[in-house]
Every structure is written in C-alpha cells, then in structure tokens.
Short mmCIF file of C-alpha atoms in Angstrom, two decimals:
data_model
loop_
_atom_site.label_atom_id
_atom_site.label_comp_id
_atom_site.label_asym_id
_atom_site.label_seq_id
_atom_site.Cartn_x
_atom_site.Cartn_y
_atom_site.Cartn_z
CA MET A 107 -0.05 -0.05 0.06
CA LEU A 108 1.32 3.39 -1.01
CA PRO A 109 1.63 6.07 1.58
CA ALA A 110 -0.87 8.97 1.46
CA SER A 111 2.05 11.33 1.09
CA VAL A 112 2.88 10.03 -2.43
CA LYS A 113 2.16 12.96 -4.95
CA ASN A 114 3.63 11.64 -8.13
CA ILE A 115 4.43 8.25 -9.74
CA GLY A 116 6.58 7.95 -12.89
CA ALA A 117 5.57 6.22 -16.18
CA ASN A 118 5.81 2.53 -16.19
CA ALA A 119 6.79 2.62 -12.43
CA PHE A 120 5.37 -0.88 -11.91
CA GLU A 121 6.08 -2.55 -15.05
CA GLY A 122 6.87 -6.31 -14.96
CA THR A 123 6.01 -6.38 -11.00
CA GLY A 124 2.50 -7.85 -11.35
CA ALA A 125 1.82 -5.65 -8.16
CA SER A 126 -1.56 -5.11 -6.65
CA VAL A 127 -1.53 -1.28 -5.82
CA ALA A 128 -3.71 0.58 -3.20
CA PHE A 129 -3.36 3.82 -1.46
CA GLU A 130 -3.64 5.06 2.04
CA SER A 131 -6.47 7.44 2.67
CA PRO A 132 -6.56 10.39 2.25
CA SER A 133 -4.22 10.11 -0.74
CA SER A 134 -2.19 13.13 -2.09
CA LEU A 135 -2.08 11.63 -5.64
CA THR A 136 -4.30 13.77 -7.97
CA SER A 137 -3.69 12.46 -11.51
CA ILE A 138 -2.71 9.18 -13.33
CA GLY A 139 -0.13 9.65 -15.87
CA SER A 140 1.08 7.65 -18.88
CA GLN A 141 1.09 3.90 -18.30
CA MET A 142 1.68 4.43 -14.71
CA PHE A 143 0.24 1.07 -13.66
CA GLU A 144 1.51 -0.94 -16.45
CA GLY A 145 2.22 -4.41 -15.43
CA CYS A 146 -0.04 -4.29 -12.32
CA SER A 147 -2.35 -7.02 -11.42
CA LYS A 148 -4.90 -4.83 -9.59
CA VAL A 149 -5.30 -1.08 -8.84
CA GLU A 150 -7.56 0.76 -6.52
CA ILE A 151 -7.68 4.34 -7.78
CA PRO A 152 -7.81 6.70 -4.86
CA SER A 153 -10.69 9.18 -4.53
CA SER A 154 -8.07 12.00 -4.61
CA ILE A 155 -7.80 11.60 -8.31
CA THR A 156 -9.36 14.26 -10.50
CA ALA A 157 -8.03 13.48 -13.88
CA ILE A 158 -6.89 10.32 -15.79
CA GLU A 159 -4.17 11.53 -18.08
CA ASP A 160 -3.32 10.62 -21.43
CA SER A 161 -2.42 6.95 -22.12
CA ALA A 162 -2.82 6.29 -18.40
CA PHE A 163 -4.11 2.67 -19.00
CA TYR A 164 -2.88 2.13 -22.74
CA ARG A 165 -2.86 -1.49 -23.34
CA SER A 166 -3.36 -2.44 -19.73
CA ALA A 167 -4.43 -5.93 -19.03
CA LEU A 168 -6.05 -5.02 -15.75
CA GLU A 169 -9.36 -7.14 -15.44
CA SER A 170 -11.38 -4.14 -13.98
CA VAL A 171 -10.91 -0.47 -13.26
CA THR A 172 -13.37 1.63 -11.05
CA ILE A 173 -13.16 5.36 -11.84
CA PRO A 174 -13.86 7.41 -8.72
CA SER A 175 -16.44 9.95 -8.61
CA SER A 176 -13.85 12.59 -8.15
CA VAL A 177 -12.53 12.26 -11.64
CA THR A 178 -13.53 15.14 -14.12
CA ARG A 179 -11.51 14.10 -17.18
CA ILE A 180 -10.43 10.99 -19.19
CA GLY A 181 -7.55 12.00 -21.37
CA LYS A 182 -6.49 10.91 -24.87
CA SER A 183 -5.89 7.29 -25.46
CA ALA A 184 -6.32 6.69 -21.59
CA PHE A 185 -7.82 3.23 -22.08
CA GLU A 186 -6.87 2.64 -25.70
CA SER A 187 -6.50 -1.11 -26.33
CA TYR A 188 -7.56 -1.74 -22.67
CA SER A 189 -8.85 -5.39 -22.36
CA GLY A 190 -10.88 -5.04 -19.08
CA ASP A 191 -14.15 -3.70 -17.65
CA ILE A 192 -14.85 -0.11 -16.60
CA LYS A 193 -17.20 0.94 -13.88
CA PHE A 194 -17.96 4.50 -12.60
CA GLU A 195 -18.66 5.44 -8.91
CA THR A 196 -21.70 7.53 -8.29
CA PRO A 197 -22.55 10.35 -8.24
CA ALA A 198 -19.90 10.90 -11.14
CA LEU A 199 -18.31 14.23 -11.71
CA LEU A 200 -16.76 13.05 -15.05
CA ALA A 201 -17.31 15.89 -17.81
CA GLU A 202 -15.04 14.91 -20.55
CA ILE A 203 -14.25 11.68 -22.43
CA GLY A 204 -11.13 12.51 -24.48
CA ASP A 205 -10.24 11.54 -28.06
CA ARG A 206 -9.49 7.87 -28.54
CA ALA A 207 -9.96 7.39 -24.89
CA PHE A 208 -11.36 3.71 -25.43
CA TYR A 209 -10.05 3.19 -28.96
CA SER A 210 -9.95 -0.52 -29.74
CA SER A 211 -10.80 -1.45 -26.18
CA LYS A 212 -12.37 -4.76 -25.39
CA LEU A 213 -15.37 -3.23 -23.60
CA ASP A 214 -18.66 -5.15 -24.15
CA THR A 215 -20.92 -2.53 -22.54
CA ILE A 216 -20.59 0.77 -20.98
CA THR A 217 -22.82 3.29 -19.18
CA ILE A 218 -21.90 6.90 -19.65
CA PRO A 219 -22.39 9.09 -16.48
CA ALA A 220 -25.02 11.83 -16.59
CA SER A 221 -22.27 14.41 -15.91
CA VAL A 222 -20.45 13.83 -19.24
CA THR A 223 -20.87 16.77 -21.70
CA SER A 224 -18.60 15.59 -24.52
CA ILE A 225 -17.29 12.28 -26.00
CA GLY A 226 -14.19 12.96 -28.10
CA ASN A 227 -13.29 11.89 -31.69
CA SER A 228 -12.67 8.17 -32.09
CA ALA A 229 -13.38 7.65 -28.28
CA PHE A 230 -14.88 4.25 -28.76
CA GLU A 231 -13.80 3.54 -32.35
CA ASN A 232 -12.89 -0.02 -33.42
CA SER A 233 -14.07 -1.31 -30.01
CA ARG A 234 -15.49 -4.36 -31.76
CA ASN A 235 -16.74 -6.23 -28.69
CA LEU A 236 -18.86 -3.41 -27.86
CA VAL A 237 -22.60 -4.26 -28.13
CA ALA A 238 -24.25 -1.83 -25.88
CA VAL A 239 -23.83 2.12 -25.03
CA LYS A 240 -26.13 3.49 -22.35
CA PHE A 241 -26.51 6.97 -20.88
CA GLU A 242 -27.68 7.55 -17.39
CA PRO A 243 -30.85 9.37 -17.07
CA PHE A 244 -30.84 13.21 -17.06
CA SER A 245 -27.59 13.28 -19.28
CA SER A 246 -25.80 16.53 -19.84
CA LEU A 247 -24.21 15.16 -23.10
CA THR A 248 -24.02 17.70 -25.98
CA LYS A 249 -21.39 16.52 -28.26
CA ILE A 250 -20.34 13.17 -29.74
CA GLY A 251 -17.15 13.62 -31.93
CA ASN A 252 -15.98 12.35 -35.22
CA ALA A 253 -15.96 8.64 -35.52
CA ALA A 254 -16.71 8.12 -32.00
CA PHE A 255 -18.50 4.87 -32.56
CA LYS A 256 -17.02 4.07 -36.01
CA ASP A 257 -16.25 0.37 -36.81
CA ASP A 258 -18.01 -0.90 -33.83
CA GLY A 259 -19.60 -3.54 -35.91
CA HIS A 260 -21.33 -5.42 -33.00
CA LEU A 261 -23.01 -2.34 -31.49
CA SER A 262 -26.64 -3.08 -31.41
CA SER A 263 -27.92 -0.67 -28.82
CA CYS A 264 -27.24 2.98 -28.36
CA VAL A 265 -30.04 5.36 -26.97
CA LEU A 266 -28.89 8.88 -27.58
CA PRO A 267 -29.93 11.40 -24.73
CA PRO A 268 -32.33 14.21 -25.52
CA SER A 269 -29.59 16.76 -24.40
CA LEU A 270 -27.44 15.94 -27.46
CA LYS A 271 -26.67 18.83 -29.95
CA THR A 272 -23.82 17.55 -32.26
CA ILE A 273 -23.17 14.17 -33.91
CA GLY A 274 -19.75 14.28 -35.62
CA ASP A 275 -18.52 12.91 -38.95
CA SER A 276 -18.70 9.14 -39.51
CA CYS A 277 -19.84 8.87 -35.81
CA PHE A 278 -21.93 5.64 -36.38
CA TYR A 279 -20.26 4.45 -39.46
CA TYR A 280 -20.31 0.72 -39.71
CA HIS A 281 -22.70 -0.48 -36.73
CA SER A 282 -25.51 -2.98 -36.05
CA ILE A 283 -27.69 -0.77 -34.10
CA ASP A 284 -31.43 -1.82 -34.52
CA THR A 285 -33.07 1.38 -33.63
CA LEU A 286 -31.30 4.89 -33.53
CA VAL A 287 -33.14 8.02 -32.49
CA ILE A 288 -31.99 11.51 -33.38
CA PRO A 289 -33.29 13.66 -30.58
CA HIS A 290 -35.11 16.99 -31.09
CA SER A 291 -32.08 18.79 -29.54
CA VAL A 292 -29.64 17.83 -32.34
CA GLU A 293 -28.50 20.78 -34.29
CA TYR A 294 -25.69 19.25 -36.36
CA LEU A 295 -25.03 15.94 -38.13
CA GLY A 296 -21.36 15.28 -39.67
CA GLU A 297 -20.69 13.93 -43.02
CA ARG A 298 -21.51 10.11 -43.47
CA TRP A 299 -22.42 9.99 -39.82
CA TYR A 300 -24.71 6.97 -40.34
CA TYR A 301 -24.02 3.66 -42.19
CA HIS A 302 -24.95 0.23 -40.76
CA SER A 303 -23.19 -3.02 -41.36
CA SER A 304 -25.76 -5.75 -41.81
CA ASN A 305 -27.44 -6.12 -45.27
CA SER A 306 -29.72 -9.01 -43.92
CA THR A 307 -32.00 -7.10 -41.38
CA THR A 308 -33.90 -3.93 -41.55
CA LYS A 309 -32.79 -1.11 -39.34
CA THR A 310 -34.87 1.73 -37.83
CA LEU A 311 -33.72 5.41 -37.78
CA ILE A 312 -35.99 7.94 -36.18
CA LEU A 313 -35.48 11.62 -36.86
CA LEU A 314 -37.02 13.96 -34.21
CA SER A 315 -35.13 16.98 -35.00
CA GLU A 316 -36.10 19.58 -37.72
CA LYS A 317 -33.01 21.53 -37.26
CA VAL A 318 -30.96 19.05 -39.23
CA CYS A 319 -33.30 18.35 -42.06
CA PRO A 320 -31.22 20.25 -44.48
CA ALA A 321 -28.65 17.79 -44.03
CA PHE A 322 -30.74 15.18 -45.83
CA ASP A 323 -30.10 16.14 -49.39
CA GLU A 324 -28.88 14.15 -52.42
CA ARG A 325 -26.11 16.78 -53.08
CA ASN A 326 -24.07 15.89 -49.96
CA GLU A 327 -23.18 12.82 -48.02
CA MET A 328 -24.55 13.52 -44.55
CA LEU A 329 -26.42 10.25 -44.51
CA SER A 330 -25.36 6.95 -46.12
CA LEU A 331 -27.57 3.94 -45.96
CA GLY A 332 -26.20 0.50 -46.19
CA SER A 333 -29.37 -1.43 -47.01
CA ARG A 334 -32.78 -1.51 -45.83
CA VAL A 335 -33.78 1.29 -43.41
CA ARG A 336 -37.11 2.23 -41.96
CA PHE A 337 -37.17 6.04 -41.73
CA TYR A 338 -39.47 7.65 -39.33
CA SER A 339 -39.47 11.42 -39.25
CA THR A 340 -41.74 14.36 -37.90
CA THR A 341 -41.22 16.42 -41.05
CA ASP A 342 -41.97 16.17 -44.78
CA ILE A 343 -38.36 16.98 -45.67
CA LEU A 344 -37.76 13.59 -47.36
CA GLN A 345 -40.95 13.32 -49.49
CA GLU A 346 -39.36 14.93 -52.35
CA ILE A 347 -35.96 13.10 -52.06
CA ALA A 348 -35.84 9.87 -53.90
CA TYR A 349 -32.26 8.95 -53.28
CA VAL A 350 -29.73 9.57 -50.70
CA PRO A 351 -26.08 8.27 -51.22
CA GLY A 352 -26.06 4.61 -50.28
CA GLY A 353 -29.64 3.72 -50.86
CA ALA A 354 -33.16 4.58 -51.39
CA ILE A 355 -35.35 5.82 -48.46
CA ARG A 356 -38.83 4.99 -47.45
CA LYS A 357 -40.42 7.54 -44.96
CA TYR A 358 -42.86 6.37 -42.27
CA GLU A 359 -44.98 8.57 -39.92
CA LEU A 360 -44.82 8.34 -36.07
CA TYR A 361 -48.30 9.35 -35.40
CA THR A 362 -51.12 11.55 -36.88
CA VAL A 363 -53.04 14.55 -35.41
CA SER A 364 -56.67 15.11 -36.53
CA ASP A 365 -59.68 16.94 -35.58
CA ALA A 366 -57.68 19.84 -33.89
CA ARG A 367 -59.95 22.82 -33.02
CA ASN A 368 -59.85 25.66 -30.74
CA THR A 369 -63.35 26.37 -29.41
CA GLY A 370 -63.52 29.53 -27.28
CA GLY A 371 -59.94 28.82 -25.83
CA THR A 372 -60.58 25.15 -25.35
CA LEU A 373 -58.41 23.06 -27.67
CA SER A 374 -59.28 19.50 -28.50
CA LEU A 375 -57.62 17.07 -30.77
CA SER A 376 -57.23 13.38 -31.70
CA LEU A 377 -53.85 11.58 -32.05
CA THR A 378 -53.31 8.27 -33.51
CA ASP A 379 -50.25 6.34 -32.71
CA ILE A 380 -49.04 4.71 -35.92
CA ALA A 381 -45.64 3.46 -35.06
CA ASP A 382 -46.66 1.47 -31.92
CA ASP A 383 -43.91 -0.96 -32.52
CA VAL A 384 -41.12 1.74 -32.07
CA LEU A 385 -42.58 4.18 -29.66
CA GLN A 386 -45.27 4.60 -26.94
CA ILE A 387 -47.11 7.89 -26.52
CA ARG A 388 -46.92 9.02 -22.70
CA ALA A 389 -48.18 12.48 -22.78
CA LEU A 390 -49.05 15.68 -24.99
CA GLU A 391 -48.22 19.15 -23.93
CA ILE A 392 -49.67 22.68 -25.15
CA GLY A 393 -49.05 26.03 -23.41
CA GLY A 394 -47.44 24.23 -20.45
CA GLN A 395 -50.46 21.94 -20.03
CA ARG A 396 -49.30 18.42 -19.95
CA VAL A 397 -52.01 15.82 -20.60
CA GLU A 398 -51.29 12.06 -19.99
CA ALA A 399 -52.02 9.62 -22.78
CA ASN A 400 -55.22 7.71 -22.66
CA GLU A 401 -57.02 4.98 -24.39
CA SER A 402 -59.54 7.16 -26.27
CA SER A 403 -56.63 9.04 -27.95
CA THR A 404 -58.43 12.38 -27.51
CA TYR A 405 -57.13 15.34 -25.75
CA THR A 406 -58.42 18.65 -24.29
CA PHE A 407 -56.40 21.73 -23.36
CA GLU A 408 -58.28 24.43 -21.35
CA ASP A 409 -57.61 28.31 -21.46
CA VAL A 410 -55.27 28.26 -24.48
CA GLY A 411 -56.46 31.52 -25.72
CA GLU A 412 -57.48 32.46 -29.22
CA GLY A 413 -55.57 31.57 -32.13
CA THR A 414 -54.95 28.80 -34.84
CA GLU A 415 -51.24 27.90 -34.30
CA PHE A 416 -49.96 26.35 -31.28
CA GLU A 417 -46.72 24.49 -30.35
CA LEU A 418 -47.49 20.80 -29.65
CA VAL A 419 -45.07 18.57 -27.63
CA VAL A 420 -45.58 14.79 -27.87
CA TYR A 421 -43.77 12.95 -25.12
CA ALA A 422 -42.97 9.41 -26.43
CA ASP A 423 -41.04 6.58 -24.97
CA ILE A 424 -38.48 5.11 -27.35
CA LEU A 425 -36.31 2.40 -26.16
CA ASP A 426 -37.21 3.17 -22.49
CA THR A 427 -36.15 6.65 -22.87
CA GLU A 428 -38.64 9.66 -23.04
CA TYR A 429 -38.14 11.83 -25.86
CA PRO A 430 -40.00 15.25 -26.48
CA ILE A 431 -41.15 15.58 -29.97
CA TYR A 432 -42.14 19.25 -31.07
CA GLN A 433 -44.39 20.35 -33.94
CA THR A 434 -46.38 23.36 -34.85
CA LEU A 435 -50.05 22.61 -34.65
CA THR A 436 -52.67 24.40 -37.01
CA VAL A 437 -56.17 24.10 -35.62
CA GLU A 438 -59.64 25.11 -36.97
CA ALA A 439 -61.97 27.35 -34.96
CA GLY A 440 -64.66 25.31 -33.33
CA GLU A 441 -68.31 26.08 -33.01
CA VAL A 442 -69.76 26.17 -29.42
CA GLY A 443 -73.34 24.77 -28.85
CA VAL A 444 -75.73 26.04 -26.33
CA GLY A 445 -77.62 23.51 -24.08
CA ASP A 446 -81.44 23.37 -23.27
CA VAL A 447 -82.33 21.01 -20.37
CA LYS A 448 -84.61 18.18 -21.63
CA SER A 449 -84.64 16.01 -18.47
CA ALA A 450 -82.63 15.06 -15.44
CA GLY A 451 -79.35 16.38 -14.32
CA ASP A 452 -78.01 18.88 -11.85
CA GLY A 453 -77.23 22.26 -13.02
CA GLN A 454 -76.60 23.70 -16.49
CA PRO A 455 -74.33 21.72 -18.83
CA GLU A 456 -71.12 23.03 -20.65
CA VAL A 457 -71.09 22.26 -24.33
CA ARG A 458 -68.18 22.67 -26.91
CA GLY A 459 -67.40 21.22 -30.34
CA SER A 460 -69.08 21.19 -33.66
CA LEU A 461 -72.68 20.17 -33.85
CA ALA A 462 -72.65 20.45 -37.54
CA GLU A 463 -70.17 17.62 -37.62
CA GLY A 464 -71.49 15.68 -34.67
CA ARG A 465 -68.55 16.28 -32.58
CA ALA A 466 -70.14 17.82 -29.65
CA GLN A 467 -68.83 17.34 -26.15
CA VAL A 468 -70.66 17.95 -22.87
CA ARG A 469 -69.66 18.39 -19.15
CA ILE A 470 -72.69 17.95 -16.81
CA PRO A 471 -72.23 18.81 -13.10
CA GLY A 472 -73.46 15.96 -10.71
CA ASP A 473 -72.30 12.77 -9.03
CA GLY A 474 -73.76 10.37 -11.52
CA GLY A 475 -76.93 9.33 -13.45
CA THR A 476 -77.73 10.14 -17.02
CA ALA A 477 -78.83 13.39 -18.35
CA GLU A 478 -80.48 14.05 -21.68
CA TRP A 479 -80.14 17.25 -23.86
CA THR A 480 -81.29 19.04 -26.84
CA LEU A 481 -78.48 21.14 -28.35
CA THR A 482 -78.59 23.84 -30.99
CA ALA A 483 -75.49 25.31 -32.69
CA THR A 484 -74.89 29.00 -32.17
CA ASP A 485 -75.53 29.78 -35.92
CA GLY A 486 -78.70 27.60 -35.95
CA THR A 487 -77.22 25.26 -38.56
CA ALA A 488 -77.42 21.97 -36.44
CA VAL A 489 -79.51 20.33 -33.79
CA ALA A 490 -78.34 17.33 -31.69
CA GLN A 491 -80.11 15.04 -29.23
CA GLY A 492 -78.34 12.66 -26.88
CA ARG A 493 -77.46 11.31 -23.41
CA ALA A 494 -74.38 11.95 -21.27
CA GLN A 495 -73.39 11.18 -17.59
CA ALA A 496 -73.77 13.80 -15.02
CA ASP A 497 -70.47 13.41 -13.53
CA GLY A 498 -68.65 16.53 -14.01
CA ASN A 499 -66.33 15.30 -16.76
CA TRP A 500 -65.94 16.25 -20.49
CA GLN A 501 -67.30 13.40 -22.65
CA PRO A 502 -68.74 12.82 -26.15
CA LEU A 503 -72.42 13.33 -26.30
CA GLU A 504 -73.67 9.74 -26.35
CA GLY A 505 -76.27 8.95 -29.20
CA ALA A 506 -75.99 12.49 -30.64
CA GLN A 507 -77.45 12.88 -34.09
CA ALA A 508 -76.59 16.11 -35.72
CA ALA A 509 -78.64 17.64 -38.57
CA LYS A 510 -78.64 20.83 -40.59
#
C-alpha cells in the first residue's frame, strides 16, 4: 500500500512487477500519468484523483478499473487497447471523455455518467466487442465527436440522450444498431455519420429534429444507408428526395393528429399512434399543460387563448427513454353549442365542439346518473339530441345525431 504522502508516480513505475496497488487514505495523488500502472495485477484508484491523463491505462491488461466519482476528465488514449471492464462510482463528476479514450478497447458494454458533456473523436472507435452503450438518465451530453463509434460492428444498442446537440462525421459508420433515435435537440449532423453493417435485417432510424433536415439532401453525404432502413420522421423533408447516397429511403410517420379545434380557448384534438412498434405515447403538452395519454386518444387543453397555431409537444417512450417531439399545430376554430335541459341532471351543462359535424362534447355537473339534452349550434345550422353522464367530466355526447 502506497503512503498517503505520495504525490507523483513516474511512467511505467510498476512495469513487470505484477503488483496489486492500493493507496492510504486520504491520498495526495491527484492524477494518473502515462502507463503509470503498466504491469500491475490490480489497482484501486484513490478518491483524490481528478484526472486520468493521456495513455494512463494504454494496453493495460487489468481485469477491471473503477473510476472514482472525483474524476472530471479522461484523457486522450487513456484506455486505448484496454482489455478489462470499466465501472464509474456514483454520483460521477466526469465531464469529458477524450479523443481515442477507449479506442480499440475490449469493452462489451458501458454506461456513460449523466455528468459527461462531451465524447471525443474516435473515443470508442474500433471497439468491436462493444454491443451496448447506455447513458444515465438526465444526461448532460451535448457533443459526440467524429468517428466516436465508428467500426463498432457489433454495436446493437445506443440510446442517444435528449440533451445531445452535435453528432460528428462518421460517428455511427459501420454499426449494427437496431433502432437509432436522433433527438429534437440535435442541431448538427456530420458527413457520413450513419452507415450500418448488416445487409440482412431492416434497421430503424428515427429523426425527431427539424433543425438537421437540410442535411438530408442528395447533393451531399450527410447520410449513407447500407441497405434496408425504415426512416421515421416528424417532417416532410424526405418526401421529395428519392435518393440519398448509399440507398433509397422510405419514410414512415410516427403518429397523426386530426380533428384539432380551438373552441373558445378550449383546444381539442385526436392523436393516432401509428408507429406503436417503435414508440409509446406518454403525454401531450400545449401551453405548459401536460395531458397524460389515454385509451380514447382524444385530448383537451383548457384556456389556451385565441388563435389557430400552437406548439404541440408529444412525449414518447422510445427504447425506454422519454423523448419530446415538437411540432407546430394548426387548428380550426370550433363552434360552441348551447344547451337546453330536456330532463334530469343537476345544474346547467357546458357544451363544446361542432354540432354540424356531430362532434359535440358535454360536461354536466353531478355525482352520476344520465342526463338528456337538446343542443342547438350558435349559428342555428345544427341540432343534436343525446345522453351523457352527469359526473362533471368532459365526454362525447352519447347517441347524438346532428342535422342541418
């Protein structure tokens, strides 16, 4: 065990010793230099370490390394050609994973701490045992560098966090990821950032960011498709593009919004989840009002004000991660009906929707029971009769028949 007073250890200090290295606490050592522990059989990194410098564990044969929560930076080639496992103590303070940090390592899985803001160029390139990259919830990651996951031919799972802004050149060039999601936050895609290795199975690429749509153009090489790819998008940018370097694209929709109306400041809409094999709708939000998903797929937002354009946010679970999907929603102005009591019920009903289209909804005060109503549109063009529960909730007017 090394004394707590040790402040510096030279390169290759333990080469050929097969030593098991530990440190008295509290250690004075603050950084790990180039190949400092080359030849060691076991190393316990002290909690005083704030940086793992360039080439610190280059070609190390250690079976496992646990990185203390005190470490804020992993330097260039720090674990290049490293053959063991990596674990991070929590809560981690790590902010930067340097260029080639895990280049050609033997890692099979890794979970990136939420504190990491950037992953350097070629950080995991040529790590051909790597099958899964995970990010802790509430990730701070904003940048993935050029070729960061290039030539990771067995990489089948990588769920990018919704904080990400930049994906570098050739980042996912030659991979086996089944489903890759480009979050709404992404503002830049590098050249030839995507190419998958398998020609036998269909891959899924989901684009949630409108900001990078100009990148998808046949005049450049932002996207290169290896073979069959299902491409889901929130925009129409691809409808006029027949070819992108590497292969043809077929575009699929994630969901459809219909019957969107603003009736006196109450906005209602229907949302149909088309791509239920790749996502699950969790909630919708307009004007700060979040409404949880429901079986009827109809949603109502109160007091949204006047207007016909609103920002709709759809929250969807994709690969167990909740992503926000933003879009501008254009709505129609709805017609409000007026209610006349026919029988039963407590108090006066509130009515909204378009009687002319048979889409009236009613909210009737009460603790239960059934109330019947005769409703007339404000412009006198339609009349509806029907039944509804007197329970204080908005509901379709059951049995309503609208006529002009």
